[in-house]
């Protein structure tokens, strides 16, 4: 039987996401790189006690609406932008391993509110160590030493060791149960290409979990992706699911 | 009476004067972003952004031209530029952590007399955001802190010891404020330039650690 990683629906794509799972959620902080429909499907599934891993814990539906108005003169948001804040808002998240959990101004993201209410635990980590910890998991590296974070909040409880007169922190690999990533095109092998700055954490997370699920704009025939230009080899990807042609509300099955 | 305080655009113009031809430059969010508008015309620099775009063009201001798939680390749409490169987040931070960024300009809440930087929390907020700023502060070849000289209520932001949580120890090389340019050296903080109309004593009065006047102390040179 031919390899075929394409699944027919978002519901099917996340069917085995379980309560207590560690989810590496791709994206950075804007709409273009966010695996919106995979997040929506996990929200509909209603599993709880999730650990989310990523740059931000999301804005959530209310702040996205506020930003949509505020940013209209700069960038138009698509109507179907559902970010990790949706999961936090719905009380599905008990822990975040995040770089940018707090809103930059005097507003609060859903994750900040959950931390303040004692409903979620935060492991704050800079983007570099976060990305490298996932890369390590993908490559079978148990841990690595980095100077970044020595003498700061990040170092709490971690081994510090000197190399060549400089202090380094021991950071452990971070493997997920599921990576939810957004890509542009895929073939049935799961080979992926991205668009512009949407590559970001998506390509880093692909392969760093037991199961990687890719949300894509389009599936193409094998051979249509230039092998010189494939960014994520399909080996890292277990499932591919295609975004709906027209925007759908998050709570409508896709 | 001291002179005027520089506006944000002028502060960014002064910081951008530090950029040399061919440098790889990363700009933090806030006032540092404005430095992108003030690259000296006879120089070409390569802008690096944490989310993995390198060598991009100016920020797009028209939503008709904005592409949600071409944003910088401040989620601002930018223009593509010939020679631009896109990498994933891990590679982007290998670039930062491997010391391949020549200069970063970061906003700051406080800078200590040793060049310790605090910039990842907001006063009154329980949760902070390290983002990629900690990696830049630890690993860029040169770190410029760009900030107002005092808080809104007039307290010094250049202090003996940080009162806010530390982002990175002894990382700041140069502080550019709205009244002064200060070099962080082994001898201490050296006042190199002052905004027009300011005296050494007036700048010192708004700075907690003792300043050393540069042998070449002068008015801020913008061009």
JSON list of N, CA and C in Angstrom, two decimals, chain B residues 8-55:
[
{"chain": "B", "resi": 8, "resn": "UNK", "atom": "N", "xyz": [11.52, 60.12, 20.46]},
{"chain": "B", "resi": 8, "resn": "UNK", "atom": "CA", "xyz": [11.86, 58.72, 20.17]},
{"chain": "B", "resi": 8, "resn": "UNK", "atom": "C", "xyz": [12.58, 58.57, 18.83]},
{"chain": "B", "resi": 9, "resn": "UNK", "atom": "N", "xyz": [12.13, 59.33, 17.83]},
{"chain": "B", "resi": 9, "resn": "UNK", "atom": "CA", "xyz": [12.75, 59.24, 16.50]},
{"chain": "B", "resi": 9, "resn": "UNK", "atom": "C", "xyz": [14.23, 59.65, 16.58]},
{"chain": "B", "resi": 10, "resn": "UNK", "atom": "N", "xyz": [14.49, 60.71, 17.33]},
{"chain": "B", "resi": 10, "resn": "UNK", "atom": "CA", "xyz": [15.86, 61.20, 17.43]},
{"chain": "B", "resi": 10, "resn": "UNK", "atom": "C", "xyz": [16.74, 60.23, 18.22]},
{"chain": "B", "resi": 11, "resn": "UNK", "atom": "N", "xyz": [16.16, 59.62, 19.25]},
{"chain": "B", "resi": 11, "resn": "UNK", "atom": "CA", "xyz": [16.90, 58.59, 20.00]},
{"chain": "B", "resi": 11, "resn": "UNK", "atom": "C", "xyz": [17.28, 57.43, 19.07]},
{"chain": "B", "resi": 12, "resn": "UNK", "atom": "N", "xyz": [16.31, 57.02, 18.23]},
{"chain": "B", "resi": 12, "resn": "UNK", "atom": "CA", "xyz": [16.56, 55.91, 17.30]},
{"chain": "B", "resi": 12, "resn": "UNK", "atom": "C", "xyz": [17.62, 56.30, 16.28]},
{"chain": "B", "resi": 13, "resn": "UNK", "atom": "N", "xyz": [17.57, 57.55, 15.83]},
{"chain": "B", "resi": 13, "resn": "UNK", "atom": "CA", "xyz": [18.55, 58.05, 14.87]},
{"chain": "B", "resi": 13, "resn": "UNK", "atom": "C", "xyz": [19.96, 57.96, 15.47]},
{"chain": "B", "resi": 14, "resn": "UNK", "atom": "N", "xyz": [20.08, 58.35, 16.75]},
{"chain": "B", "resi": 14, "resn": "UNK", "atom": "CA", "xyz": [21.40, 58.29, 17.40]},
{"chain": "B", "resi": 14, "resn": "UNK", "atom": "C", "xyz": [21.89, 56.85, 17.56]},
{"chain": "B", "resi": 15, "resn": "UNK", "atom": "N", "xyz": [20.98, 55.95, 17.95]},
{"chain": "B", "resi": 15, "resn": "UNK", "atom": "CA", "xyz": [21.40, 54.55, 18.14]},
{"chain": "B", "resi": 15, "resn": "UNK", "atom": "C", "xyz": [21.84, 53.95, 16.81]},
{"chain": "B", "resi": 16, "resn": "UNK", "atom": "N", "xyz": [21.09, 54.28, 15.73]},
{"chain": "B", "resi": 16, "resn": "UNK", "atom": "CA", "xyz": [21.39, 53.70, 14.41]},
{"chain": "B", "resi": 16, "resn": "UNK", "atom": "C", "xyz": [22.74, 54.17, 13.88]},
{"chain": "B", "resi": 17, "resn": "UNK", "atom": "N", "xyz": [23.24, 55.25, 14.43]},
{"chain": "B", "resi": 17, "resn": "UNK", "atom": "CA", "xyz": [24.56, 55.74, 14.02]},
{"chain": "B", "resi": 17, "resn": "UNK", "atom": "C", "xyz": [25.66, 54.71, 14.36]},
{"chain": "B", "resi": 18, "resn": "UNK", "atom": "N", "xyz": [25.35, 53.81, 15.27]},
{"chain": "B", "resi": 18, "resn": "UNK", "atom": "CA", "xyz": [26.32, 52.77, 15.64]},
{"chain": "B", "resi": 18, "resn": "UNK", "atom": "C", "xyz": [26.44, 51.67, 14.59]},
{"chain": "B", "resi": 19, "resn": "UNK", "atom": "N", "xyz": [25.49, 51.61, 13.65]},
{"chain": "B", "resi": 19, "resn": "UNK", "atom": "CA", "xyz": [25.51, 50.52, 12.66]},
{"chain": "B", "resi": 19, "resn": "UNK", "atom": "C", "xyz": [26.63, 50.76, 11.65]},
{"chain": "B", "resi": 20, "resn": "UNK", "atom": "N", "xyz": [27.42, 49.70, 11.43]},
{"chain": "B", "resi": 20, "resn": "UNK", "atom": "CA", "xyz": [28.49, 49.79, 10.44]},
{"chain": "B", "resi": 20, "resn": "UNK", "atom": "C", "xyz": [28.13, 48.95, 9.22]},
{"chain": "B", "resi": 21, "resn": "UNK", "atom": "N", "xyz": [28.75, 49.27, 8.13]},
{"chain": "B", "resi": 21, "resn": "UNK", "atom": "CA", "xyz": [28.46, 48.60, 6.85]},
{"chain": "B", "resi": 21, "resn": "UNK", "atom": "C", "xyz": [28.60, 47.08, 7.00]},
{"chain": "B", "resi": 22, "resn": "UNK", "atom": "N", "xyz": [27.56, 46.35, 6.55]},
{"chain": "B", "resi": 22, "resn": "UNK", "atom": "CA", "xyz": [27.62, 44.89, 6.53]},
{"chain": "B", "resi": 22, "resn": "UNK", "atom": "C", "xyz": [27.23, 44.21, 7.82]},
{"chain": "B", "resi": 23, "resn": "UNK", "atom": "N", "xyz": [26.93, 45.00, 8.84]},
{"chain": "B", "resi": 23, "resn": "UNK", "atom": "CA", "xyz": [26.59, 44.40, 10.14]},
{"chain": "B", "resi": 23, "resn": "UNK", "atom": "C", "xyz": [25.26, 43.65, 10.10]},
{"chain": "B", "resi": 24, "resn": "UNK", "atom": "N", "xyz": [25.17, 42.58, 10.90]},
{"chain": "B", "resi": 24, "resn": "UNK", "atom": "CA", "xyz": [23.90, 41.90, 11.14]},
{"chain": "B", "resi": 24, "resn": "UNK", "atom": "C", "xyz": [23.30, 42.53, 12.39]},
{"chain": "B", "resi": 25, "resn": "UNK", "atom": "N", "xyz": [22.07, 43.07, 12.26]},
{"chain": "B", "resi": 25, "resn": "UNK", "atom": "CA", "xyz": [21.47, 43.89, 13.30]},
{"chain": "B", "resi": 25, "resn": "UNK", "atom": "C", "xyz": [20.11, 43.31, 13.69]},
{"chain": "B", "resi": 26, "resn": "UNK", "atom": "N", "xyz": [19.86, 43.19, 14.99]},
{"chain": "B", "resi": 26, "resn": "UNK", "atom": "CA", "xyz": [18.54, 42.78, 15.46]},
{"chain": "B", "resi": 26, "resn": "UNK", "atom": "C", "xyz": [17.96, 43.89, 16.33]},
{"chain": "B", "resi": 27, "resn": "UNK", "atom": "N", "xyz": [16.75, 44.32, 15.99]},
{"chain": "B", "resi": 27, "resn": "UNK", "atom": "CA", "xyz": [16.09, 45.40, 16.72]},
{"chain": "B", "resi": 27, "resn": "UNK", "atom": "C", "xyz": [14.98, 44.84, 17.60]},
{"chain": "B", "resi": 28, "resn": "UNK", "atom": "N", "xyz": [14.99, 45.21, 18.87]},
{"chain": "B", "resi": 28, "resn": "UNK", "atom": "CA", "xyz": [13.92, 44.81, 19.77]},
{"chain": "B", "resi": 28, "resn": "UNK", "atom": "C", "xyz": [12.64, 45.58, 19.48]},
{"chain": "B", "resi": 29, "resn": "UNK", "atom": "N", "xyz": [11.56, 45.19, 20.14]},
{"chain": "B", "resi": 29, "resn": "UNK", "atom": "CA", "xyz": [10.28, 45.87, 19.92]},
{"chain": "B", "resi": 29, "resn": "UNK", "atom": "C", "xyz": [10.28, 47.23, 20.61]},
{"chain": "B", "resi": 30, "resn": "UNK", "atom": "N", "xyz": [9.37, 48.10, 20.18]},
{"chain": "B", "resi": 30, "resn": "UNK", "atom": "CA", "xyz": [9.27, 49.42, 20.77]},
{"chain": "B", "resi": 30, "resn": "UNK", "atom": "C", "xyz": [10.16, 50.42, 20.05]},
{"chain": "B", "resi": 31, "resn": "UNK", "atom": "N", "xyz": [10.76, 51.34, 20.81]},
{"chain": "B", "resi": 31, "resn": "UNK", "atom": "CA", "xyz": [11.58, 52.39, 20.19]},
{"chain": "B", "resi": 31, "resn": "UNK", "atom": "C", "xyz": [12.69, 51.80, 19.30]},
{"chain": "B", "resi": 32, "resn": "UNK", "atom": "N", "xyz": [13.34, 50.68, 19.71]},
{"chain": "B", "resi": 32, "resn": "UNK", "atom": "CA", "xyz": [14.42, 50.15, 18.86]},
{"chain": "B", "resi": 32, "resn": "UNK", "atom": "C", "xyz": [14.00, 49.87, 17.42]},
{"chain": "B", "resi": 33, "resn": "UNK", "atom": "N", "xyz": [12.73, 49.47, 17.22]},
{"chain": "B", "resi": 33, "resn": "UNK", "atom": "CA", "xyz": [12.25, 49.19, 15.87]},
{"chain": "B", "resi": 33, "resn": "UNK", "atom": "C", "xyz": [12.45, 50.40, 14.96]},
{"chain": "B", "resi": 34, "resn": "UNK", "atom": "N", "xyz": [12.34, 51.60, 15.53]},
{"chain": "B", "resi": 34, "resn": "UNK", "atom": "CA", "xyz": [12.46, 52.82, 14.73]},
{"chain": "B", "resi": 34, "resn": "UNK", "atom": "C", "xyz": [13.84, 52.97, 14.12]},
{"chain": "B", "resi": 35, "resn": "UNK", "atom": "N", "xyz": [14.85, 52.31, 14.70]},
{"chain": "B", "resi": 35, "resn": "UNK", "atom": "CA", "xyz": [16.22, 52.42, 14.18]},
{"chain": "B", "resi": 35, "resn": "UNK", "atom": "C", "xyz": [16.28, 51.96, 12.72]},
{"chain": "B", "resi": 36, "resn": "UNK", "atom": "N", "xyz": [15.36, 51.07, 12.34]},
{"chain": "B", "resi": 36, "resn": "UNK", "atom": "CA", "xyz": [15.34, 50.57, 10.97]},
{"chain": "B", "resi": 36, "resn": "UNK", "atom": "C", "xyz": [15.16, 51.67, 9.94]},
{"chain": "B", "resi": 37, "resn": "UNK", "atom": "N", "xyz": [14.58, 52.79, 10.36]},
{"chain": "B", "resi": 37, "resn": "UNK", "atom": "CA", "xyz": [14.36, 53.91, 9.44]},
{"chain": "B", "resi": 37, "resn": "UNK", "atom": "C", "xyz": [15.58, 54.80, 9.31]},
{"chain": "B", "resi": 38, "resn": "UNK", "atom": "N", "xyz": [16.62, 54.55, 10.11]},
{"chain": "B", "resi": 38, "resn": "UNK", "atom": "CA", "xyz": [17.73, 55.51, 10.18]},
{"chain": "B", "resi": 38, "resn": "UNK", "atom": "C", "xyz": [19.09, 54.91, 9.89]},
{"chain": "B", "resi": 39, "resn": "UNK", "atom": "N", "xyz": [19.11, 53.85, 9.07]},
{"chain": "B", "resi": 39, "resn": "UNK", "atom": "CA", "xyz": [20.41, 53.31, 8.68]},
{"chain": "B", "resi": 39, "resn": "UNK", "atom": "C", "xyz": [21.13, 54.38, 7.86]},
{"chain": "B", "resi": 40, "resn": "UNK", "atom": "N", "xyz": [22.37, 54.69, 8.23]},
{"chain": "B", "resi": 40, "resn": "UNK", "atom": "CA", "xyz": [23.09, 55.72, 7.47]},
{"chain": "B", "resi": 40, "resn": "UNK", "atom": "C", "xyz": [23.09, 55.39, 5.96]},
{"chain": "B", "resi": 41, "resn": "UNK", "atom": "N", "xyz": [22.82, 56.38, 5.10]},
{"chain": "B", "resi": 41, "resn": "UNK", "atom": "CA", "xyz": [22.60, 56.11, 3.68]},
{"chain": "B", "resi": 41, "resn": "UNK", "atom": "C", "xyz": [23.79, 55.47, 2.97]},
{"chain": "B", "resi": 42, "resn": "UNK", "atom": "N", "xyz": [24.98, 55.65, 3.50]},
{"chain": "B", "resi": 42, "resn": "UNK", "atom": "CA", "xyz": [26.15, 55.08, 2.84]},
{"chain": "B", "resi": 42, "resn": "UNK", "atom": "C", "xyz": [26.47, 53.67, 3.37]},
{"chain": "B", "resi": 43, "resn": "UNK", "atom": "N", "xyz": [25.54, 53.13, 4.18]},
{"chain": "B", "resi": 43, "resn": "UNK", "atom": "CA", "xyz": [25.80, 51.81, 4.76]},
{"chain": "B", "resi": 43, "resn": "UNK", "atom": "C", "xyz": [24.66, 50.85, 4.47]},
{"chain": "B", "resi": 44, "resn": "UNK", "atom": "N", "xyz": [25.01, 49.57, 4.37]},
{"chain": "B", "resi": 44, "resn": "UNK", "atom": "CA", "xyz": [23.98, 48.53, 4.23]},
{"chain": "B", "resi": 44, "resn": "UNK", "atom": "C", "xyz": [24.11, 47.58, 5.40]},
{"chain": "B", "resi": 45, "resn": "UNK", "atom": "N", "xyz": [23.00, 47.38, 6.13]},
{"chain": "B", "resi": 45, "resn": "UNK", "atom": "CA", "xyz": [23.02, 46.41, 7.22]},
{"chain": "B", "resi": 45, "resn": "UNK", "atom": "C", "xyz": [21.99, 45.33, 6.92]},
{"chain": "B", "resi": 46, "resn": "UNK", "atom": "N", "xyz": [22.18, 44.18, 7.54]},
{"chain": "B", "resi": 46, "resn": "UNK", "atom": "CA", "xyz": [21.29, 43.04, 7.34]},
{"chain": "B", "resi": 46, "resn": "UNK", "atom": "C", "xyz": [20.48, 42.87, 8.61]},
{"chain": "B", "resi": 47, "resn": "UNK", "atom": "N", "xyz": [19.16, 43.09, 8.51]},
{"chain": "B", "resi": 47, "resn": "UNK", "atom": "CA", "xyz": [18.31, 42.96, 9.69]},
{"chain": "B", "resi": 47, "resn": "UNK", "atom": "C", "xyz": [17.93, 41.50, 9.90]},
{"chain": "B", "resi": 48, "resn": "UNK", "atom": "N", "xyz": [18.09, 41.06, 11.14]},
{"chain": "B", "resi": 48, "resn": "UNK", "atom": "CA", "xyz": [17.72, 39.71, 11.56]},
{"chain": "B", "resi": 48, "resn": "UNK", "atom": "C", "xyz": [16.55, 39.84, 12.52]},
{"chain": "B", "resi": 49, "resn": "UNK", "atom": "N", "xyz": [15.52, 39.00, 12.34]},
{"chain": "B", "resi": 49, "resn": "UNK", "atom": "CA", "xyz": [14.40, 39.02, 13.27]},
{"chain": "B", "resi": 49, "resn": "UNK", "atom": "C", "xyz": [14.22, 37.61, 13.85]},
{"chain": "B", "resi": 50, "resn": "UNK", "atom": "N", "xyz": [13.85, 37.55, 15.13]},
{"chain": "B", "resi": 50, "resn": "UNK", "atom": "CA", "xyz": [13.83, 36.29, 15.87]},
{"chain": "B", "resi": 50, "resn": "UNK", "atom": "C", "xyz": [13.01, 35.20, 15.17]},
{"chain": "B", "resi": 51, "resn": "UNK", "atom": "N", "xyz": [11.92, 35.61, 14.53]},
{"chain": "B", "resi": 51, "resn": "UNK", "atom": "CA", "xyz": [11.04, 34.60, 13.93]},
{"chain": "B", "resi": 51, "resn": "UNK", "atom": "C", "xyz": [11.61, 34.01, 12.65]},
{"chain": "B", "resi": 52, "resn": "UNK", "atom": "N", "xyz": [12.82, 34.39, 12.28]},
{"chain": "B", "resi": 52, "resn": "UNK", "atom": "CA", "xyz": [13.52, 33.67, 11.22]},
{"chain": "B", "resi": 52, "resn": "UNK", "atom": "C", "xyz": [13.60, 34.36, 9.88]},
{"chain": "B", "resi": 53, "resn": "UNK", "atom": "N", "xyz": [13.33, 35.68, 9.83]},
{"chain": "B", "resi": 53, "resn": "UNK", "atom": "CA", "xyz": [13.54, 36.39, 8.57]},
{"chain": "B", "resi": 53, "resn": "UNK", "atom": "C", "xyz": [14.80, 37.24, 8.69]},
{"chain": "B", "resi": 54, "resn": "UNK", "atom": "N", "xyz": [15.58, 37.20, 7.62]},
{"chain": "B", "resi": 54, "resn": "UNK", "atom": "CA", "xyz": [16.90, 37.83, 7.61]},
{"chain": "B", "resi": 54, "resn": "UNK", "atom": "C", "xyz": [17.04, 38.64, 6.33]},
{"chain": "B", "resi": 55, "resn": "UNK", "atom": "N", "xyz": [17.49, 39.89, 6.46]},
{"chain": "B", "resi": 55, "resn": "UNK", "atom": "CA", "xyz": [17.70, 40.71, 5.27]},
{"chain": "B", "resi": 55, "resn": "UNK", "atom": "C", "xyz": [16.42, 41.23, 4.66]}
]
